[in-house]
PDB file of C-alpha atoms in Angstrom:
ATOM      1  CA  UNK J 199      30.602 -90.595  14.903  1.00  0.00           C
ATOM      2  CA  UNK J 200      28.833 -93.478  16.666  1.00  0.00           C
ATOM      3  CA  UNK J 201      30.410 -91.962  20.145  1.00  0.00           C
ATOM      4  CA  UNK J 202      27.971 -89.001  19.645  1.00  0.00           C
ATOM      5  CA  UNK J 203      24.947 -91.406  19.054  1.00  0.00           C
ATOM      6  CA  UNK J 204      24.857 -90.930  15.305  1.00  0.00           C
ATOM      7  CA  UNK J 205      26.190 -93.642  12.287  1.00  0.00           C
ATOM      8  CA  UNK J 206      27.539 -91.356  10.046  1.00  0.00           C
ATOM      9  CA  UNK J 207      29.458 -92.701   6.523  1.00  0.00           C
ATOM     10  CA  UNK J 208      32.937 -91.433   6.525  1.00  0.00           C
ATOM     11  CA  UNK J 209      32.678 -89.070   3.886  1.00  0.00           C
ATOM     12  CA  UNK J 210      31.338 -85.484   4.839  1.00  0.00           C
ATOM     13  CA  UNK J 211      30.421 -83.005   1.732  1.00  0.00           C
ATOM     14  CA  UNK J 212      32.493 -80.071   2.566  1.00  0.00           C
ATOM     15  CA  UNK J 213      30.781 -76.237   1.600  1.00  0.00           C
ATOM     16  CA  UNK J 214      33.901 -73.976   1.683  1.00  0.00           C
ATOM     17  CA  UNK J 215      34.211 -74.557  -2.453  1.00  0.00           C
ATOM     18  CA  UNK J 216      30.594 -74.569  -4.462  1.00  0.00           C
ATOM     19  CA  UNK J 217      30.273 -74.062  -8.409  1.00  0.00           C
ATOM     20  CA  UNK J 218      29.468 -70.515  -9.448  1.00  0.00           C
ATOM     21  CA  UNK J 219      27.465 -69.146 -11.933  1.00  0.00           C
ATOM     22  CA  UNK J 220      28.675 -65.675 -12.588  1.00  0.00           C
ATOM     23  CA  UNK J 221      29.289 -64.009  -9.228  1.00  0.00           C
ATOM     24  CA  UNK J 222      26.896 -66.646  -7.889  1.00  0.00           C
ATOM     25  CA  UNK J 223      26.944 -70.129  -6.051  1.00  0.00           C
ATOM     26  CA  UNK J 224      25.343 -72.151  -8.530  1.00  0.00           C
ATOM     27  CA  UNK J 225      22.058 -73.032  -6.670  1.00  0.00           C
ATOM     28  CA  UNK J 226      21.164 -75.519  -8.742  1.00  0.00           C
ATOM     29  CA  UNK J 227      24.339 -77.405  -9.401  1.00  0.00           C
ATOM     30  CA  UNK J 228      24.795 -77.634  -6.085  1.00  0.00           C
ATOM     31  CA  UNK J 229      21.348 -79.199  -5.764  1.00  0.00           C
ATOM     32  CA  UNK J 230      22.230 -81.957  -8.033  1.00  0.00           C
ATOM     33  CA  UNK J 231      25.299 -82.735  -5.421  1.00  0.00           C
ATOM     34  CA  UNK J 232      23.366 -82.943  -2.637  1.00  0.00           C
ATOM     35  CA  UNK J 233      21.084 -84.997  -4.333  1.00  0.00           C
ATOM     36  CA  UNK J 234      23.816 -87.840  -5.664  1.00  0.00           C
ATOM     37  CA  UNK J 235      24.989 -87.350  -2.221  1.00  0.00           C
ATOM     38  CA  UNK J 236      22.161 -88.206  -0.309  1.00  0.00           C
ATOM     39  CA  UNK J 237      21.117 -90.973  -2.795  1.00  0.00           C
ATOM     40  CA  UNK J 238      24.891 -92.651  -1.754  1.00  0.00           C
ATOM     41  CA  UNK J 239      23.896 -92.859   1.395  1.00  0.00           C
ATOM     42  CA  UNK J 240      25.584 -89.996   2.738  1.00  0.00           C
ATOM     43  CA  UNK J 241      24.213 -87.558   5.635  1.00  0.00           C
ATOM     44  CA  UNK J 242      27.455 -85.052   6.924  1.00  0.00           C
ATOM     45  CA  UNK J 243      27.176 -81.787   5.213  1.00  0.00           C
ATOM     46  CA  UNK J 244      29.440 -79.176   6.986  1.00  0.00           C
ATOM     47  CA  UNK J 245      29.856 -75.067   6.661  1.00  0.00           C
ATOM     48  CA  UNK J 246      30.752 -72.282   8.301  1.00  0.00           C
ATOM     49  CA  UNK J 247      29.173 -68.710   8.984  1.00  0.00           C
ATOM     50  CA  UNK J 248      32.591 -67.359   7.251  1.00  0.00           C
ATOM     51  CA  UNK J 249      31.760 -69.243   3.850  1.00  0.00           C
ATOM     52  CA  UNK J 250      30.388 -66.654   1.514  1.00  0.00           C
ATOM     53  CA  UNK J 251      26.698 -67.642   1.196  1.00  0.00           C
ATOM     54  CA  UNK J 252      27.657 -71.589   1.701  1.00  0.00           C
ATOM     55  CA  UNK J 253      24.979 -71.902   4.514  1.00  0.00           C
ATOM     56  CA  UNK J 254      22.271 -69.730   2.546  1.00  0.00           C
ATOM     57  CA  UNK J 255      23.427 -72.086  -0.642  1.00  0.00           C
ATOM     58  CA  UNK J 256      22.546 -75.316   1.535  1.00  0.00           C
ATOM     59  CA  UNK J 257      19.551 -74.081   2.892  1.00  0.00           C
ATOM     60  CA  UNK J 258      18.046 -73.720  -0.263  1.00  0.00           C
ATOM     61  CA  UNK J 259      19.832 -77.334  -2.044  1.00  0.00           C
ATOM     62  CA  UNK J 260      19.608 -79.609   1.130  1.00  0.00           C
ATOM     63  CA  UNK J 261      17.209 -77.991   3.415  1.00  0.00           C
ATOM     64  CA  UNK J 262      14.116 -76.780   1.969  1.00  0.00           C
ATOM     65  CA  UNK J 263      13.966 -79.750   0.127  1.00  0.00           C
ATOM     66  CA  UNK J 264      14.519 -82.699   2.246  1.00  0.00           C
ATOM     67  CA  UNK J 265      13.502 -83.771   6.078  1.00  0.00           C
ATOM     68  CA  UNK J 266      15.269 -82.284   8.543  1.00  0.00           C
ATOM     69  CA  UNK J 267      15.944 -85.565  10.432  1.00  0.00           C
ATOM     70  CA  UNK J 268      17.723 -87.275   7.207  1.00  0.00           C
ATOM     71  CA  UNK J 269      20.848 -85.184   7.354  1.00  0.00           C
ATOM     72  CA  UNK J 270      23.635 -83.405   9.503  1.00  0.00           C
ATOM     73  CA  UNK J 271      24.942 -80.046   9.330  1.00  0.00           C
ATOM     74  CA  UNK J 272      27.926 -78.770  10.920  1.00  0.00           C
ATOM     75  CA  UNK J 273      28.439 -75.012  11.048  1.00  0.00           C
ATOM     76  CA  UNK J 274      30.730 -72.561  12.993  1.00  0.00           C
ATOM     77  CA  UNK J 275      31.470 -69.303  14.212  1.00  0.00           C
ATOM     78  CA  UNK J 276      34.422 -66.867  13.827  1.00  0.00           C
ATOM     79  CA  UNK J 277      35.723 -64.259  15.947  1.00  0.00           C
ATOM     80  CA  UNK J 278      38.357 -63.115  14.142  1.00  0.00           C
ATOM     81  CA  UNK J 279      36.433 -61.723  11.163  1.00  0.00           C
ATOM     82  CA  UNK J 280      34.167 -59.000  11.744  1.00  0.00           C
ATOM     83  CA  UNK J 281      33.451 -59.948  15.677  1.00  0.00           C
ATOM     84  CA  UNK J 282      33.951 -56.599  17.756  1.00  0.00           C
ATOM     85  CA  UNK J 283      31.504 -58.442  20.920  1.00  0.00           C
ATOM     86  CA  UNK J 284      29.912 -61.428  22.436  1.00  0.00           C
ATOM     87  CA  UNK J 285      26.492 -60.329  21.158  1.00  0.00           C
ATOM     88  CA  UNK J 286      28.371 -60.493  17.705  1.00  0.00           C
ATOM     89  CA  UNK J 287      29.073 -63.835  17.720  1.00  0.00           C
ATOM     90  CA  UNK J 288      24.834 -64.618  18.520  1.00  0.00           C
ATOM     91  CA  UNK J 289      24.188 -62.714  15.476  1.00  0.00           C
ATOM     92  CA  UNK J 290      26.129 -64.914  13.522  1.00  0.00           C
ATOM     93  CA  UNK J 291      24.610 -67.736  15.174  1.00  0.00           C
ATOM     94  CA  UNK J 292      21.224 -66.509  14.102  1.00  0.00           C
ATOM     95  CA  UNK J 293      22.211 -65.796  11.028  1.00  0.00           C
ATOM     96  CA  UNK J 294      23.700 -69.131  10.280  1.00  0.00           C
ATOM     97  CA  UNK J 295      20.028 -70.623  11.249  1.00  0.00           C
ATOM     98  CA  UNK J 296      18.005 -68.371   9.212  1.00  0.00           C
ATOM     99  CA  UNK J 297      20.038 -68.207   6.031  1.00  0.00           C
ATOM    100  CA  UNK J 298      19.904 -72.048   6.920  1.00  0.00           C
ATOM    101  CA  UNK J 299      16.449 -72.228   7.332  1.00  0.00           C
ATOM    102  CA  UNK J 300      16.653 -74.388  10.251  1.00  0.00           C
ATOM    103  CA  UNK J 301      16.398 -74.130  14.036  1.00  0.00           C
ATOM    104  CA  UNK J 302      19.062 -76.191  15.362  1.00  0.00           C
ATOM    105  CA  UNK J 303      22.680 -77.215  14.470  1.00  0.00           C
ATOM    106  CA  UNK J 304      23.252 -80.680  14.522  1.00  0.00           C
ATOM    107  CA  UNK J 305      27.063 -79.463  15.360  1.00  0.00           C
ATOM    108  CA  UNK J 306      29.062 -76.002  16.488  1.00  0.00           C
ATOM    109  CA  UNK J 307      31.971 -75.254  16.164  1.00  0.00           C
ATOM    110  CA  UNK J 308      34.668 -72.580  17.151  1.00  0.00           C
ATOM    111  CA  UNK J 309      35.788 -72.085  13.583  1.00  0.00           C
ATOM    112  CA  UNK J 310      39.745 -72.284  12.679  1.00  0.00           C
ATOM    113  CA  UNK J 311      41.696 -72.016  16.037  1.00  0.00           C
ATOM    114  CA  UNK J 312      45.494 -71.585  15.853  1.00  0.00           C
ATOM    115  CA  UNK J 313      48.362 -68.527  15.478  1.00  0.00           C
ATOM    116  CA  UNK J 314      46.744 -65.199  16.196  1.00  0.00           C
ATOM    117  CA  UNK J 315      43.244 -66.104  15.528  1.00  0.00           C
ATOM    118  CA  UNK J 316      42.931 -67.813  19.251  1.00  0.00           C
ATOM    119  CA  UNK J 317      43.118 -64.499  20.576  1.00  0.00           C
ATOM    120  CA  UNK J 318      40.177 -63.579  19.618  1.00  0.00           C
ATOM    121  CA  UNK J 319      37.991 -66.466  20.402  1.00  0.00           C
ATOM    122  CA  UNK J 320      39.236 -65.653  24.064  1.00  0.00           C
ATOM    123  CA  UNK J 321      38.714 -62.046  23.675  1.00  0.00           C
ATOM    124  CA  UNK J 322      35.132 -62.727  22.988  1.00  0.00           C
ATOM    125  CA  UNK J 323      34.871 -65.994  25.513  1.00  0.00           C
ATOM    126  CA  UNK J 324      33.556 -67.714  22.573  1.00  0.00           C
ATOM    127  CA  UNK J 325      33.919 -71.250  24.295  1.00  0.00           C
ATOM    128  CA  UNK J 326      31.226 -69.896  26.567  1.00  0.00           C
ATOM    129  CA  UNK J 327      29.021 -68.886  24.331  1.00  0.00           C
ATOM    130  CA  UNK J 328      29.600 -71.923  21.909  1.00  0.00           C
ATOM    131  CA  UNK J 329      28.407 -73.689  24.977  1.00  0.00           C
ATOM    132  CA  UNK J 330      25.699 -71.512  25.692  1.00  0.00           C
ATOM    133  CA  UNK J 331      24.397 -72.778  22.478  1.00  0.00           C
ATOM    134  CA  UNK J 332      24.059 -76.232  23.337  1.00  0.00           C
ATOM    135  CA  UNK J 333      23.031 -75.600  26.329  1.00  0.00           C
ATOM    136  CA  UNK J 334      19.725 -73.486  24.527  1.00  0.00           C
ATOM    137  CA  UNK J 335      19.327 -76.528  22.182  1.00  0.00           C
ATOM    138  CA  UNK J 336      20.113 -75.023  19.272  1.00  0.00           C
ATOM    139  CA  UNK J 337      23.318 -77.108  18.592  1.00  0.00           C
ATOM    140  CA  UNK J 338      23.213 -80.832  19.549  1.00  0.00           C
ATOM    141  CA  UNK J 339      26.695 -81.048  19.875  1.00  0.00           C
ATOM    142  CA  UNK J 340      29.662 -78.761  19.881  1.00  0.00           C
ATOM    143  CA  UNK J 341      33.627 -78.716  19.481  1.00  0.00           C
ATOM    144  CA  UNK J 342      36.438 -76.773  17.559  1.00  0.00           C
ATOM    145  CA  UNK J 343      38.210 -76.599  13.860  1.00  0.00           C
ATOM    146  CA  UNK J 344      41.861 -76.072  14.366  1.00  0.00           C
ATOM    147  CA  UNK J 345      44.823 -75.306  12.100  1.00  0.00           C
ATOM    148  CA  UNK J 346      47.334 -75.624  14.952  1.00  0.00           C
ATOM    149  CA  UNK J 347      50.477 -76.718  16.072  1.00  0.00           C
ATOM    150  CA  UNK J 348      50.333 -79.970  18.454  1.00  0.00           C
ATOM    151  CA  UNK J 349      51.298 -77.750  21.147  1.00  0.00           C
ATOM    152  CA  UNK J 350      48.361 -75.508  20.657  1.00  0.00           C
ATOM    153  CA  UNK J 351      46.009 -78.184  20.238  1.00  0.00           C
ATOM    154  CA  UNK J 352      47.085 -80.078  23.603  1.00  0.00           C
ATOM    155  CA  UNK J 353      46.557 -76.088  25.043  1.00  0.00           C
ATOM    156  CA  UNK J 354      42.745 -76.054  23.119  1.00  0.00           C
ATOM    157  CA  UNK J 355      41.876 -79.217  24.774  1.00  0.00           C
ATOM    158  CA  UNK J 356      43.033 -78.773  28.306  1.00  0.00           C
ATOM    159  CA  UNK J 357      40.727 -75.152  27.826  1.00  0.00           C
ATOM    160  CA  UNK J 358      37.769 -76.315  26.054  1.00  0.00           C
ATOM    161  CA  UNK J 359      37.090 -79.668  27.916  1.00  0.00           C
ATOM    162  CA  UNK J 360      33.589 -80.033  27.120  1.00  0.00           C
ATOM    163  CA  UNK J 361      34.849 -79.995  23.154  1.00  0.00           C
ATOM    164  CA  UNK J 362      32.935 -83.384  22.113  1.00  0.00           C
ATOM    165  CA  UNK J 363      35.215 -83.359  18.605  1.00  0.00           C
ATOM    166  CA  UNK J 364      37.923 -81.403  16.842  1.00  0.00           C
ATOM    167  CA  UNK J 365      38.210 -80.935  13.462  1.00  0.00           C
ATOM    168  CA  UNK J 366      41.766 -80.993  11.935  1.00  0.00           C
ATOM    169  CA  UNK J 367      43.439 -80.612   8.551  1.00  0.00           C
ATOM    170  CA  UNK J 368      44.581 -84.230   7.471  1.00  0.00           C
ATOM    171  CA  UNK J 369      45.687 -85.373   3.831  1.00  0.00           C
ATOM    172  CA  UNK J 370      47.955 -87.761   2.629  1.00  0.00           C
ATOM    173  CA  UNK J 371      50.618 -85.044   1.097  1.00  0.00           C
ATOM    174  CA  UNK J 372      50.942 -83.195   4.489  1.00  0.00           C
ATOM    175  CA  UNK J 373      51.162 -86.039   6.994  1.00  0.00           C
ATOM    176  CA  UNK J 374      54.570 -85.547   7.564  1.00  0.00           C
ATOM    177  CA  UNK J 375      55.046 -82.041   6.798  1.00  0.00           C
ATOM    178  CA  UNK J 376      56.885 -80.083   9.296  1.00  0.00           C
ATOM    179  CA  UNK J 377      54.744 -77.135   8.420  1.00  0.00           C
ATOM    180  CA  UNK J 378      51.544 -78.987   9.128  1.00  0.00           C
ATOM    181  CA  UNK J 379      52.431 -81.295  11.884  1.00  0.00           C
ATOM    182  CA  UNK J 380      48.721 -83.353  10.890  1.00  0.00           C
ATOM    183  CA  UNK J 381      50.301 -86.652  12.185  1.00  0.00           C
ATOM    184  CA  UNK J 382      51.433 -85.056  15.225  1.00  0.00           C
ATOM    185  CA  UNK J 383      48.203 -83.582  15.931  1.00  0.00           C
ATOM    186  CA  UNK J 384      46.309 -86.575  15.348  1.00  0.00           C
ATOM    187  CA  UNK J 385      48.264 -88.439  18.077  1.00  0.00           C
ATOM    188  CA  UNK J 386      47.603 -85.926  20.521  1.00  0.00           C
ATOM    189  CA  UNK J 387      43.797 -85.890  19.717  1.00  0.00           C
ATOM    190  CA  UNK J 388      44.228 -89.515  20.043  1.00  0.00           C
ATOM    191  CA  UNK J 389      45.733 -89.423  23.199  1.00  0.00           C
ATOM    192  CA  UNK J 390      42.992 -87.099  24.766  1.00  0.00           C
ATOM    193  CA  UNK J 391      40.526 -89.581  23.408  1.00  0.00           C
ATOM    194  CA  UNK J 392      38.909 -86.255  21.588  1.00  0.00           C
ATOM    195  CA  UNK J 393      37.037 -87.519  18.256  1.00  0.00           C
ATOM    196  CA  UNK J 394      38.392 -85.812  15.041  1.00  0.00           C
ATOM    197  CA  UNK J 395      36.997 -84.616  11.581  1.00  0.00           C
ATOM    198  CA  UNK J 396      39.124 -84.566   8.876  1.00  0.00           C
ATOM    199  CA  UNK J 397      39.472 -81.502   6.773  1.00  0.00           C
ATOM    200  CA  UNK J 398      41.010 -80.735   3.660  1.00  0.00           C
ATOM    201  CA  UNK J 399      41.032 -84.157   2.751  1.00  0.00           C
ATOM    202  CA  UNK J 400      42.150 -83.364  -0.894  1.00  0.00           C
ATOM    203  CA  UNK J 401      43.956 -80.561   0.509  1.00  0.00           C
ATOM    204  CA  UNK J 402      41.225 -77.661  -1.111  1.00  0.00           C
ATOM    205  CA  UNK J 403      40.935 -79.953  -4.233  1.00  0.00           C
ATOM    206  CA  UNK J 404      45.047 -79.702  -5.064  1.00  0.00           C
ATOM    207  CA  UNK J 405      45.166 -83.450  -4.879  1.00  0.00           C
ATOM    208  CA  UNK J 406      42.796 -84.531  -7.291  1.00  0.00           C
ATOM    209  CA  UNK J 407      45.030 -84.481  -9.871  1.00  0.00           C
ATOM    210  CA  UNK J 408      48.678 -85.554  -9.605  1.00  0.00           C
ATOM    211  CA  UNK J 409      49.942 -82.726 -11.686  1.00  0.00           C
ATOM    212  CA  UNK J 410      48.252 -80.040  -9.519  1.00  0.00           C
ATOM    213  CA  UNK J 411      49.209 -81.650  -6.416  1.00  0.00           C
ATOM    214  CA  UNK J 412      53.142 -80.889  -7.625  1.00  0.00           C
ATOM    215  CA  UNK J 413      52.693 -77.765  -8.690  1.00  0.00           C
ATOM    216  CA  UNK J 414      54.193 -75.069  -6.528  1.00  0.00           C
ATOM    217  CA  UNK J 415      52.059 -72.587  -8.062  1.00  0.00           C
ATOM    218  CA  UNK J 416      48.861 -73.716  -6.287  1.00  0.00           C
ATOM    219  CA  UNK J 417      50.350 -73.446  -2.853  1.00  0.00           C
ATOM    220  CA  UNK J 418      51.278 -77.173  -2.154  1.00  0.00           C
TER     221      UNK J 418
END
């Protein structure tokens, strides 16, 4: 992501699926990731306000126990999930930095446009607010996480022109999928000159083994 100023390895450690204990994220598994991943020279660690405990998980693995200035976080918020108002979407926000433990996002995003959920991020003007963020310095950079059609995203980017990335579903199984369209909407971020983020890289973990990745079962 040198466009945004920062040199950032292409690999990004992902919070949506931690280890569990019980009930529990496993605090101190995840620790020991964040640790080998750091150590490899990594620095992209991205979440989301709609992960159960994820950012309250990092907080307490990346941190509380490393400098702030060795790292990137990514986090986002959601109005389609428990957002009746603007002034819910700020408590997420300052939720997300106290469960966090940190006082500014290194990225924001508009968490999982696309179908019926886009509704409600205009409901709420959420693209104003996500850019009322920045504009308070308490996101350094901000954008939107779509799972779209290429249609919708060529809509999201003529609306949300100040969007300084997009993060998109890509994996190898679904680049051609008609039910995706990931190839599609890579050419039309492409197009727009718009940065992207990949996203389900190993499509939730499915494709990290070849029998799971053909097995209907598991949603592939």
């Amino acid at each position: 992501m040198s466009h945004l100023g920062y040199e950032i390895k292409k690999l990004g450690f992902g919070l949506m699926r931690l280890p569990k204990r019980g009930d529990n994220i496993d605090v101190e598994q995840v620790k020991v990731m964040v640790d080998r991943f750091l150590a490899d020279g990594f620095t992209y660690f991205d979440t989301a306000w709609a992960y159960p405990n994820s950012e309250a998980a990092l907080g307490k693995a990346l941190v509380a126990r490393h400098p702030r200035g060795s790292y990137y976080i990514a986090s986002k918020c959601v109005a389609w999930n428990h957002c009746e108002s603007t002034d819910d979407l700020e408590r997420q926000l300052q939720e997300t930095l106290t469960n966090l433990g940190t006082d500014y996002l290194d990225i924001y995003l508009m968490h999982n446009l696309g179908g019926k959920r886009t509704a409600a991020f205009e409901k709420y003007d959420a693209w104003e607010f996500v850019k009322s963020v920045k504009e308070r310095g308490l996101a350094k950079h901000i954008g939107f996480s779509a799972h779209c059609t290429p249609e919708e995203l060529e809509g999201f980017i003529a609306a949300y022109s100040e969007a300084e990335l997009v993060q998109l579903q890509i994996n190898y199984l679904d680049w051609d999928s008609p039910s995706f369209q990931e190839r599609a909407c890579v050419e039309v971020a492409n197009a727009r000159d718009l940065p992207i983020i990949a996203m389900e890289p190993v499509k939730g973990g499915l494709l990290a083994a070849a029998s799971g990745a053909r097995n209907p079962r598991r949603g592939v």
